[in-house]
Every structure is written in C-alpha cells, then in structure tokens.
Amino acid sequence: MTAHPTVAARRPRPRGRARRAVTSLAAAAALVAPAALTGCAAERDDDVYTVLNSSTDETYHRWDAEAMARCGKRLGVTVEQQSVPASQVMTKALRMASSKSLPDVVQFDASEMPVFAEAGGLVDLRTLGLSTGHVPDGIVDFGSYRGTYYGAARSVNTLALFYDKDVLAEAGIRTPATWDDLREAARELTRGKRYGIALSAGGAEDGVFQFTPFMWSNGGDERELDSPEVVEALDFWKALLKDGSLSRSTVNWTQADVNDQFMAKNAAMMINGPWQVETLNSDPDLHWGLAETPVPEEGADSVAPLGGAVLTVPRTGDDGRQRMAGRIVACLTGEKEQLSYALNSWMVPADERAAAAWRSKVPELDALADQVAAARSRTAQVGAGWPAVSLALQSAFQSALTGQSSEAALKRAQQRATSGN
C-alpha cells in the first residue's frame, strides 16, 4: 500500500503504492547529482515556491491548496502545488533533476524517498531547523535514511482489522486477537458467498504492505525472507485459503478490492487501512469496528507497517530557497496543520500532540492510533533496497498461494532480493 494525499494514497499502497516501477540507484544518482553540484538552472520567482505531490484527487488537491495558502500567507510567499499520479512522482522528480528544474519541496511516498536520498538529492531537514522532538521514533525512521532525517510526515497510516459488528455479534464471536482466534473466527463466519476474511495478497505493493504485520509480528525480517518466522507467516495465509475462509481471488485483489468485498458483505472481516473509512461511512447500514491486527500468540506485539508520504527538500544548490522550503515543510507539518489534514483524510497525525487531539475527535479509530505507535517503516532495515524486497515478496505470494510451498517460494524470494533478479 504508501500511502496518502491522493486517491491512490487512500489505497496505499503502500505504497503504500501499487504497481510502481523500481528506479535504479545508478539512474537516480546520474540524474540527481548534476542538480546537486551545479544548482538549478531554471529561473525562479523569488516569492513563489513549488511543491510536487500526488494530490490529483480533487478533494485532496483542494485541502493541500488551502494548507499551502495558509502557510504561504504566514511566511510571506506564494506556495503552489504541482500534482501528478502517485506512480509518477519519482520519475517526474528525476526528470526535473536532470533538467535542473527541481521544485522546492517534493512529497515522496516514504518507501521511495531513500532512492532520492541515496543519490544525494535531499537536504537534511534538521539543518533547516526542523525538530523531531514530538515525533515517535518509528515515524522519524519513516522519514530517515541511514540516520539522516530527510522527510517530514504530516500524517501516517497503517493496517488494522476491520470487522462487521452485526455479523460477529450474530455469530457470538469476539473480536479475534491472535492468529488462532482469527483462523477460528474466519472459519465460523464463512457462510454461503461470504468469506470469513478478505485481504490483499496481490502481486503489487498492496499485498506486501498487508503481509508485513504477519511477518513482523512473528519475528520475521525483510533481510532474511526465507527465515522460519517469515515462512510461518506465509503458511498462516495459506491456512486461511485451505480452510476456505479466504477467497482464492486474494492473489488478484488490491486493498480497494478488499474494501469492496467487505462493503458488499462478501467478507465478515478485512485487513485494511484508514483511507477506506470515508467509503465505509457512506453506507449507514454497515456497522464496522476496528481492532489491532491479530498476533501469533497472546502477549505478542502487533507490529504493522507505516504508510504515507513525507515532505522533502531537494538539494538545488540555492541555500536561500532551501531554507524557505524548510520553513514551508515545517509549517505544513506543524501541529495545527497536521490535525486539520488528518481529520480530513482519516490518517493519524505524525506529531504526538496532534495525535492526542485526533484521538479525542475520532474515538472509533483509537485502535489505529495504538497500532501506529508500534508501527515500523518498511525501509528502516533495507533502505533503498526495499523495492527489490517488495518485488521478491510479490512473486513469492503468487507462487505460494497457488500451490508452491512457502519455504520454496521464500527461498527464491531471498535470492531475488539479494541478487536483483
């Protein structure tokens, strides 16, 4: 899923985002480095600053425009946005770097940001005065690469267990907290055309995003995809399929498809994120609840992935513009703007103070805030190597869930992640 100021972001892809091309570090370095060394050749209006983002959805574009207008007024400049589809932000930024016309701020999906950082194309936000004093460590890691803080998040998202309150109550089933609970509940709730649970195991980032809570909560690690812990997590998915509690179409579903199945009453529970809440609330007859993603055994921590985007300042060679860009990022990620954005988008504020206020306004999402508190960045361990890991896992899902053993599929995935083919 990565996740999300756009329609695509509402389905993070975690993206957060699906079907992204993997940009090679060599290509990124070749394009970014000249801009860093020689500065921006394009002429700039001294009072106009540009933010490149993925807010192509009309509603999100308007929310961003309003926030940028407020910050621009506060700082005495004009802040404009250029919006492209989420899958095009990286390639657009690289093209602009090669032509020395980088925008002042770029909003990257956090899983892609390390590629630009690895190439030397981003400014350390702490050198521009941004503080992380009220940001949880996991979210600082989310915007960091090799210990340097390059990306500030306004809001983040993660995954949790959504369930149909009416269906569970009618069956007399308590909200599952462990894998055994989940498997048993899913079996009991599978009736007729209705499956017990829906999740995305598709060959895209959506599926990888959804697998990480199972992998991480079981002690698995993206640096060792063929470990027993990761194999056991994938075997759990296979068990749900074997029980008939999970549709075999799961290998083709995005997170948006999963939500459609849940809303159509074709699934009693689903793994999904807060970007679906607005759609869920559009059906007054659907009474949904939210809980942390079940864990392998009672007492284990539910470790879910962080999704979303981060605001970065490209290294353009113009120190004055970079300083102002840092102030723009600081304003957009300030406590007040974070709360406003999070309430609009149903995401969780990155700042702890804003998150506390958010909890009081949307108590139905309280479990999501708890999940975020222990969530992890997908790139914290492997940095710019995440795209290779993601592609390897996507292939493993397709193989394991259509007949191959989890052990064999993940052994091949580990080979692909480390060799690049």
Short mmCIF file of C-alpha atoms in Angstrom, two decimals:
data_model
loop_
_atom_site.label_atom_id
_atom_site.label_comp_id
_atom_site.label_asym_id
_atom_site.label_seq_id
_atom_site.Cartn_x
_atom_site.Cartn_y
_atom_site.Cartn_z
CA MET A 1 0.00 0.00 0.00
CA THR A 2 2.33 4.02 0.68
CA ALA A 3 0.20 5.88 1.21
CA HIS A 4 -1.91 9.43 1.43
CA PRO A 5 -2.86 12.55 -0.18
CA THR A 6 -4.36 11.03 -3.29
CA VAL A 7 -6.97 8.53 -4.34
CA ALA A 8 -4.07 6.15 -4.82
CA ALA A 9 -2.88 7.14 -1.40
CA ARG A 10 -6.23 6.28 0.12
CA ARG A 11 -5.48 2.76 -1.04
CA PRO A 12 -1.78 2.84 -0.03
CA ARG A 13 -0.09 1.44 -1.45
CA PRO A 14 1.73 1.18 0.41
CA ARG A 15 2.79 2.40 -1.39
CA GLY A 16 1.87 2.45 0.49
CA ARG A 17 1.55 2.24 -3.57
CA ALA A 18 0.88 -0.34 -6.14
CA ARG A 19 2.48 -1.24 -9.44
CA ARG A 20 5.42 1.12 -9.14
CA ALA A 21 8.41 0.78 -11.38
CA VAL A 22 11.62 0.27 -9.48
CA THR A 23 14.07 3.07 -10.14
CA SER A 24 17.70 2.01 -10.18
CA LEU A 25 20.06 3.81 -7.85
CA ALA A 26 22.56 4.25 -10.64
CA ALA A 27 19.98 6.04 -12.79
CA ALA A 28 18.84 8.16 -9.86
CA ALA A 29 22.39 9.15 -8.97
CA ALA A 30 23.16 10.08 -12.56
CA LEU A 31 20.15 12.35 -12.75
CA VAL A 32 20.20 13.87 -9.27
CA ALA A 33 23.90 14.51 -8.78
CA PRO A 34 24.26 17.17 -11.50
CA ALA A 35 21.48 19.21 -9.92
CA ALA A 36 23.13 18.93 -6.53
CA LEU A 37 26.50 20.00 -7.88
CA THR A 38 25.53 22.83 -10.20
CA GLY A 39 22.26 24.10 -8.79
CA CYS A 40 19.03 24.82 -10.60
CA ALA A 41 19.31 26.43 -13.99
CA ALA A 42 15.65 27.34 -14.29
CA GLU A 43 14.74 30.94 -13.46
CA ARG A 44 12.63 31.27 -10.33
CA ASP A 45 10.29 33.87 -8.97
CA ASP A 46 11.81 34.79 -5.61
CA ASP A 47 8.41 34.81 -3.90
CA VAL A 48 6.88 31.69 -5.48
CA TYR A 49 7.67 28.20 -4.17
CA THR A 50 6.55 24.92 -5.68
CA VAL A 51 5.55 21.64 -4.06
CA LEU A 52 5.47 18.49 -6.21
CA ASN A 53 2.95 15.99 -4.82
CA SER A 54 0.47 13.30 -5.81
CA SER A 55 -2.73 15.10 -4.84
CA THR A 56 -4.52 14.51 -8.14
CA ASP A 57 -7.80 13.78 -6.39
CA GLU A 58 -9.89 16.97 -6.41
CA THR A 59 -10.64 16.87 -2.69
CA TYR A 60 -7.06 16.25 -1.60
CA HIS A 61 -5.78 18.82 -4.08
CA ARG A 62 -8.11 21.40 -2.54
CA TRP A 63 -7.10 20.52 1.02
CA ASP A 64 -3.44 20.84 0.09
CA ALA A 65 -4.02 24.13 -1.74
CA GLU A 66 -5.76 25.56 1.32
CA ALA A 67 -2.96 24.44 3.64
CA MET A 68 -0.30 25.85 1.31
CA ALA A 69 -2.16 29.15 1.08
CA ARG A 70 -2.26 29.40 4.89
CA CYS A 71 1.44 28.62 5.20
CA GLY A 72 2.35 30.94 2.35
CA LYS A 73 0.47 33.79 3.99
CA ARG A 74 2.22 33.09 7.28
CA LEU A 75 5.65 33.08 5.60
CA GLY A 76 5.07 35.91 3.14
CA VAL A 77 5.44 33.81 -0.02
CA THR A 78 3.22 32.02 -2.53
CA VAL A 79 3.20 28.22 -2.35
CA GLU A 80 1.90 26.38 -5.38
CA GLN A 81 1.44 22.66 -5.95
CA GLN A 82 2.14 20.52 -8.99
CA SER A 83 0.26 17.24 -8.75
CA VAL A 84 0.94 14.06 -10.71
CA PRO A 85 -0.26 10.50 -10.12
CA ALA A 86 1.48 8.79 -7.22
CA SER A 87 3.26 6.34 -9.51
CA GLN A 88 4.85 9.26 -11.40
CA VAL A 89 6.27 11.38 -8.59
CA MET A 90 9.70 9.73 -8.58
CA THR A 91 10.13 9.73 -12.35
CA LYS A 92 8.92 13.35 -12.55
CA ALA A 93 11.37 14.41 -9.85
CA LEU A 94 14.23 12.63 -11.60
CA ARG A 95 13.42 14.29 -14.93
CA MET A 96 13.27 17.68 -13.23
CA ALA A 97 16.62 16.99 -11.55
CA SER A 98 18.21 16.21 -14.90
CA SER A 99 16.92 19.49 -16.35
CA LYS A 100 17.92 21.42 -13.20
CA SER A 101 14.35 22.49 -12.56
CA LEU A 102 13.61 20.72 -9.29
CA PRO A 103 10.67 22.00 -7.23
CA ASP A 104 11.35 23.45 -3.80
CA VAL A 105 9.55 20.64 -1.96
CA VAL A 106 8.78 17.10 -3.10
CA GLN A 107 6.30 14.83 -1.38
CA PHE A 108 7.58 11.28 -1.86
CA ASP A 109 5.98 8.07 -0.78
CA ALA A 110 8.16 7.15 2.18
CA SER A 111 9.13 3.83 0.60
CA GLU A 112 10.58 5.69 -2.40
CA MET A 113 12.29 8.56 -0.61
CA PRO A 114 15.50 6.56 0.11
CA VAL A 115 16.19 6.26 -3.63
CA PHE A 116 16.47 10.05 -3.94
CA ALA A 117 18.34 10.31 -0.64
CA GLU A 118 20.84 7.63 -1.67
CA ALA A 119 21.64 9.65 -4.76
CA GLY A 120 22.46 12.71 -2.63
CA GLY A 121 19.47 14.69 -3.79
CA LEU A 122 17.89 15.70 -0.47
CA VAL A 123 18.70 18.15 2.33
CA ASP A 124 18.91 17.03 5.97
CA LEU A 125 15.80 18.66 7.45
CA ARG A 126 17.43 19.12 10.83
CA THR A 127 19.93 21.51 9.23
CA LEU A 128 16.91 23.57 8.14
CA GLY A 129 15.61 23.82 11.68
CA LEU A 130 13.02 21.04 11.74
CA SER A 131 12.69 19.23 15.05
CA THR A 132 11.56 15.68 15.75
CA GLY A 133 11.02 16.23 19.47
CA HIS A 134 7.32 15.29 19.37
CA VAL A 135 7.55 12.62 16.68
CA PRO A 136 7.63 8.91 17.65
CA ASP A 137 10.86 7.12 16.79
CA GLY A 138 9.15 4.87 14.24
CA ILE A 139 7.88 7.88 12.32
CA VAL A 140 11.30 9.56 12.48
CA ASP A 141 12.74 6.38 10.96
CA PHE A 142 9.94 6.51 8.38
CA GLY A 143 11.36 9.80 7.08
CA SER A 144 15.03 8.94 7.54
CA TYR A 145 17.72 7.25 5.50
CA ARG A 146 20.89 5.96 7.14
CA GLY A 147 20.16 8.01 10.22
CA THR A 148 19.59 11.31 8.43
CA TYR A 149 16.16 12.94 8.64
CA TYR A 150 15.12 13.82 5.08
CA GLY A 151 11.33 13.53 5.13
CA ALA A 152 8.72 15.03 7.47
CA ALA A 153 5.32 13.36 7.62
CA ARG A 154 2.08 15.25 8.14
CA SER A 155 0.15 12.07 8.80
CA VAL A 156 0.74 8.36 8.59
CA ASN A 157 -1.38 5.29 8.19
CA THR A 158 -1.14 1.61 8.91
CA LEU A 159 -3.23 -1.53 8.78
CA ALA A 160 -5.72 -2.94 11.23
CA LEU A 161 -8.53 -5.48 11.40
CA PHE A 162 -11.93 -4.16 10.33
CA TYR A 163 -14.93 -6.29 11.21
CA ASP A 164 -18.68 -6.26 10.69
CA LYS A 165 -20.11 -5.77 14.18
CA ASP A 166 -23.51 -7.16 13.26
CA VAL A 167 -22.13 -10.34 11.70
CA LEU A 168 -19.78 -11.09 14.60
CA ALA A 169 -22.50 -10.37 17.17
CA GLU A 170 -24.99 -12.63 15.42
CA ALA A 171 -22.42 -15.45 15.39
CA GLY A 172 -21.46 -14.81 19.01
CA ILE A 173 -17.82 -14.30 18.09
CA ARG A 174 -15.47 -11.97 19.94
CA THR A 175 -13.05 -9.80 18.04
CA PRO A 176 -10.02 -12.03 17.29
CA ALA A 177 -6.73 -11.06 18.91
CA THR A 178 -4.45 -13.96 17.96
CA TRP A 179 -3.86 -15.98 14.80
CA ASP A 180 -5.70 -18.94 16.29
CA ASP A 181 -8.63 -16.65 17.13
CA LEU A 182 -8.58 -15.20 13.63
CA ARG A 183 -8.46 -18.58 11.92
CA GLU A 184 -11.28 -19.99 14.03
CA ALA A 185 -13.44 -16.88 13.65
CA ALA A 186 -12.85 -16.80 9.89
CA ARG A 187 -13.95 -20.43 9.60
CA GLU A 188 -17.10 -19.82 11.65
CA LEU A 189 -18.01 -16.69 9.70
CA THR A 190 -17.61 -18.26 6.26
CA ARG A 191 -21.16 -18.90 5.07
CA GLY A 192 -22.56 -19.09 1.53
CA LYS A 193 -20.97 -16.38 -0.61
CA ARG A 194 -19.47 -14.72 2.46
CA TYR A 195 -15.85 -15.41 3.37
CA GLY A 196 -14.61 -15.00 6.91
CA ILE A 197 -11.86 -12.59 5.96
CA ALA A 198 -10.55 -10.62 2.99
CA LEU A 199 -7.03 -9.36 2.46
CA SER A 200 -4.81 -8.34 -0.42
CA ALA A 201 -2.13 -10.82 -1.49
CA GLY A 202 -1.82 -9.41 -4.98
CA GLY A 203 1.37 -9.11 -6.94
CA ALA A 204 1.90 -5.46 -6.08
CA GLU A 205 2.92 -3.33 -3.12
CA ASP A 206 -0.58 -3.63 -1.65
CA GLY A 207 -0.01 -7.30 -0.94
CA VAL A 208 3.44 -6.74 0.55
CA PHE A 209 2.08 -3.98 2.78
CA GLN A 210 -0.58 -6.39 4.05
CA PHE A 211 1.91 -9.19 4.68
CA THR A 212 4.29 -7.16 6.85
CA PRO A 213 2.10 -7.22 10.03
CA PHE A 214 2.09 -11.01 9.89
CA MET A 215 5.80 -11.23 9.11
CA TRP A 216 6.96 -8.67 11.67
CA SER A 217 4.62 -9.70 14.49
CA ASN A 218 6.01 -13.21 14.10
CA GLY A 219 9.60 -12.01 14.41
CA GLY A 220 10.34 -12.12 10.69
CA ASP A 221 12.68 -9.73 8.95
CA GLU A 222 12.86 -8.39 5.40
CA ARG A 223 16.61 -9.04 5.42
CA GLU A 224 16.01 -12.79 5.68
CA LEU A 225 12.90 -13.63 3.70
CA ASP A 226 13.44 -17.38 3.93
CA SER A 227 13.64 -17.48 7.73
CA PRO A 228 11.29 -19.85 9.61
CA GLU A 229 9.38 -16.84 11.00
CA VAL A 230 8.55 -15.49 7.54
CA VAL A 231 7.70 -18.96 6.25
CA GLU A 232 5.33 -19.45 9.17
CA ALA A 233 3.59 -16.14 8.43
CA LEU A 234 3.03 -17.08 4.79
CA ASP A 235 1.88 -20.54 5.87
CA PHE A 236 -0.77 -18.82 8.00
CA TRP A 237 -2.15 -17.11 4.90
CA LYS A 238 -2.12 -20.47 3.14
CA ALA A 239 -4.05 -21.99 6.05
CA LEU A 240 -6.81 -19.42 5.61
CA LEU A 241 -7.02 -20.40 1.95
CA LYS A 242 -7.04 -24.11 2.79
CA ASP A 243 -9.89 -23.56 5.27
CA GLY A 244 -11.92 -21.83 2.58
CA SER A 245 -12.09 -18.74 4.79
CA LEU A 246 -10.19 -16.61 2.28
CA SER A 247 -11.10 -16.28 -1.38
CA ARG A 248 -8.57 -17.56 -3.89
CA SER A 249 -9.09 -14.25 -5.69
CA THR A 250 -6.98 -12.69 -2.94
CA VAL A 251 -3.93 -13.07 -5.21
CA ASN A 252 -5.52 -10.54 -7.57
CA TRP A 253 -7.01 -8.09 -5.08
CA THR A 254 -5.79 -4.62 -4.25
CA GLN A 255 -6.69 -3.06 -0.92
CA ALA A 256 -9.52 -1.21 -2.67
CA ASP A 257 -10.88 -4.55 -3.91
CA VAL A 258 -10.74 -5.90 -0.36
CA ASN A 259 -12.80 -2.97 0.85
CA ASP A 260 -15.34 -3.55 -1.93
CA GLN A 261 -15.72 -7.18 -0.80
CA PHE A 262 -16.25 -6.12 2.80
CA MET A 263 -18.83 -3.50 1.92
CA ALA A 264 -20.67 -5.95 -0.32
CA LYS A 265 -20.97 -8.33 2.67
CA ASN A 266 -18.75 -10.84 0.89
CA ALA A 267 -16.34 -10.79 3.82
CA ALA A 268 -17.03 -10.52 7.54
CA MET A 269 -13.58 -9.12 8.34
CA MET A 270 -10.77 -7.50 6.41
CA ILE A 271 -7.25 -6.21 6.80
CA ASN A 272 -7.19 -2.62 5.60
CA GLY A 273 -6.35 0.96 6.45
CA PRO A 274 -7.97 4.26 7.41
CA TRP A 275 -8.08 5.53 3.84
CA GLN A 276 -11.18 3.32 3.50
CA VAL A 277 -13.10 4.94 6.36
CA GLU A 278 -14.79 7.63 4.26
CA THR A 279 -16.14 4.96 1.91
CA LEU A 280 -17.18 2.69 4.77
CA ASN A 281 -19.11 5.52 6.40
CA SER A 282 -21.03 6.14 3.17
CA ASP A 283 -23.14 3.04 3.95
CA PRO A 284 -25.32 3.83 7.00
CA ASP A 285 -26.33 0.16 7.31
CA LEU A 286 -22.75 -1.03 7.75
CA HIS A 287 -21.68 -1.10 11.38
CA TRP A 288 -17.96 -1.68 11.39
CA GLY A 289 -15.46 -1.98 14.19
CA LEU A 290 -11.68 -1.74 14.31
CA ALA A 291 -9.04 -3.70 16.19
CA GLU A 292 -5.30 -4.20 16.03
CA THR A 293 -4.10 -6.82 13.57
CA PRO A 294 -4.09 -10.21 15.34
CA VAL A 295 -0.74 -11.56 16.56
CA PRO A 296 0.75 -15.09 16.52
CA GLU A 297 0.17 -15.62 20.23
CA GLU A 298 -1.31 -13.77 23.16
CA GLY A 299 1.00 -11.12 24.55
CA ALA A 300 2.94 -10.56 21.33
CA ASP A 301 3.23 -7.05 19.91
CA SER A 302 1.16 -6.25 16.82
CA VAL A 303 3.77 -4.67 14.55
CA ALA A 304 2.24 -3.08 11.47
CA PRO A 305 3.77 -1.06 8.63
CA LEU A 306 3.75 2.69 8.42
CA GLY A 307 2.37 4.05 5.20
CA GLY A 308 2.10 7.51 3.79
CA ALA A 309 4.20 10.25 2.32
CA VAL A 310 6.91 12.60 3.53
CA LEU A 311 7.75 16.16 2.57
CA THR A 312 11.36 16.61 1.47
CA VAL A 313 13.58 19.50 0.36
CA PRO A 314 15.59 18.68 -2.78
CA ARG A 315 19.21 19.80 -2.90
CA THR A 316 19.04 22.53 -5.54
CA GLY A 317 22.19 24.49 -4.76
CA ASP A 318 20.22 27.58 -3.74
CA ASP A 319 20.70 27.81 0.04
CA GLY A 320 18.21 30.65 0.47
CA ARG A 321 15.40 28.80 -1.30
CA GLN A 322 16.23 25.61 0.57
CA ARG A 323 15.90 27.44 3.90
CA MET A 324 12.50 28.83 2.92
CA ALA A 325 11.46 25.40 1.64
CA GLY A 326 12.35 24.04 5.06
CA ARG A 327 10.10 26.64 6.68
CA ILE A 328 7.28 25.64 4.34
CA VAL A 329 7.72 21.98 5.31
CA ALA A 330 7.80 22.96 8.99
CA CYS A 331 4.53 24.86 8.59
CA LEU A 332 2.76 22.08 6.66
CA THR A 333 3.86 19.54 9.27
CA GLY A 334 3.10 21.75 12.26
CA GLU A 335 0.70 20.53 14.92
CA LYS A 336 -2.28 22.58 13.71
CA GLU A 337 -1.89 21.69 10.03
CA GLN A 338 -1.33 18.03 10.86
CA LEU A 339 -4.55 17.82 12.82
CA SER A 340 -6.50 19.52 10.05
CA TYR A 341 -5.07 17.23 7.38
CA ALA A 342 -5.55 14.07 9.46
CA LEU A 343 -9.19 14.85 10.22
CA ASN A 344 -9.84 15.39 6.52
CA SER A 345 -8.01 12.27 5.35
CA TRP A 346 -8.72 9.88 8.28
CA MET A 347 -4.99 9.38 8.71
CA VAL A 348 -3.15 9.58 12.04
CA PRO A 349 -1.11 12.74 12.78
CA ALA A 350 2.64 12.16 12.95
CA ASP A 351 3.09 14.61 15.84
CA GLU A 352 2.22 13.12 19.24
CA ARG A 353 0.42 16.27 20.39
CA ALA A 354 -1.73 16.40 17.28
CA ALA A 355 -2.37 12.66 17.56
CA ALA A 356 -3.67 13.09 21.12
CA ALA A 357 -6.16 15.72 19.93
CA TRP A 358 -7.09 13.50 16.97
CA ARG A 359 -7.91 10.56 19.26
CA SER A 360 -10.47 12.65 21.12
CA LYS A 361 -12.18 13.66 17.87
CA VAL A 362 -12.32 10.22 16.22
CA PRO A 363 -12.51 7.69 19.09
CA GLU A 364 -13.72 4.99 16.70
CA LEU A 365 -10.17 4.93 15.27
CA ASP A 366 -8.43 4.71 18.63
CA ALA A 367 -7.09 1.21 17.89
CA LEU A 368 -5.46 2.61 14.78
CA ALA A 369 -3.54 5.16 16.82
CA ASP A 370 -2.36 2.36 19.10
CA GLN A 371 -1.25 0.40 16.05
CA VAL A 372 0.67 3.38 14.68
CA ALA A 373 2.53 3.80 17.96
CA ALA A 374 4.30 0.47 17.42
CA ALA A 375 4.41 0.57 13.62
CA ARG A 376 7.57 0.28 11.55
CA SER A 377 8.92 1.81 8.39
CA ARG A 378 9.38 -0.61 5.51
CA THR A 379 12.71 0.97 4.61
CA ALA A 380 14.21 1.13 8.13
CA GLN A 381 16.22 -2.08 7.68
CA VAL A 382 16.98 -2.17 3.95
CA GLY A 383 16.70 1.47 2.89
CA ALA A 384 16.81 1.92 -0.86
CA GLY A 385 16.84 -1.86 -1.20
CA TRP A 386 13.15 -2.07 -0.29
CA PRO A 387 11.85 -2.14 -3.90
CA ALA A 388 13.85 -5.32 -4.57
CA VAL A 389 12.49 -6.91 -1.39
CA SER A 390 8.96 -5.92 -2.33
CA LEU A 391 9.16 -7.38 -5.83
CA ALA A 392 10.62 -10.60 -4.45
CA LEU A 393 7.79 -10.97 -1.93
CA GLN A 394 5.16 -10.22 -4.56
CA SER A 395 6.44 -13.11 -6.64
CA ALA A 396 6.52 -15.37 -3.57
CA PHE A 397 2.86 -14.69 -2.81
CA GLN A 398 1.80 -15.62 -6.31
CA SER A 399 3.77 -18.88 -6.14
CA ALA A 400 2.94 -19.95 -2.58
CA LEU A 401 -0.76 -19.14 -2.71
CA THR A 402 -1.23 -21.03 -5.96
CA GLY A 403 0.46 -24.26 -4.93
CA GLN A 404 4.19 -23.93 -4.21
CA SER A 405 5.44 -24.43 -0.66
CA SER A 406 6.04 -21.26 1.33
CA GLU A 407 9.57 -22.41 2.06
CA ALA A 408 10.47 -22.82 -1.61
CA ALA A 409 8.76 -19.58 -2.64
CA LEU A 410 10.51 -17.56 0.03
CA LYS A 411 13.89 -19.17 -0.61
CA ARG A 412 13.60 -17.96 -4.20
CA ALA A 413 12.40 -14.56 -2.92
CA GLN A 414 15.52 -14.19 -0.77
CA GLN A 415 17.70 -15.00 -3.79
CA ARG A 416 15.88 -12.41 -5.88
CA ALA A 417 16.04 -9.73 -3.18
CA THR A 418 19.79 -10.11 -2.76
CA SER A 419 20.79 -10.73 -6.37
CA GLY A 420 18.35 -8.33 -8.02
CA ASN A 421 16.97 -10.92 -10.46
#
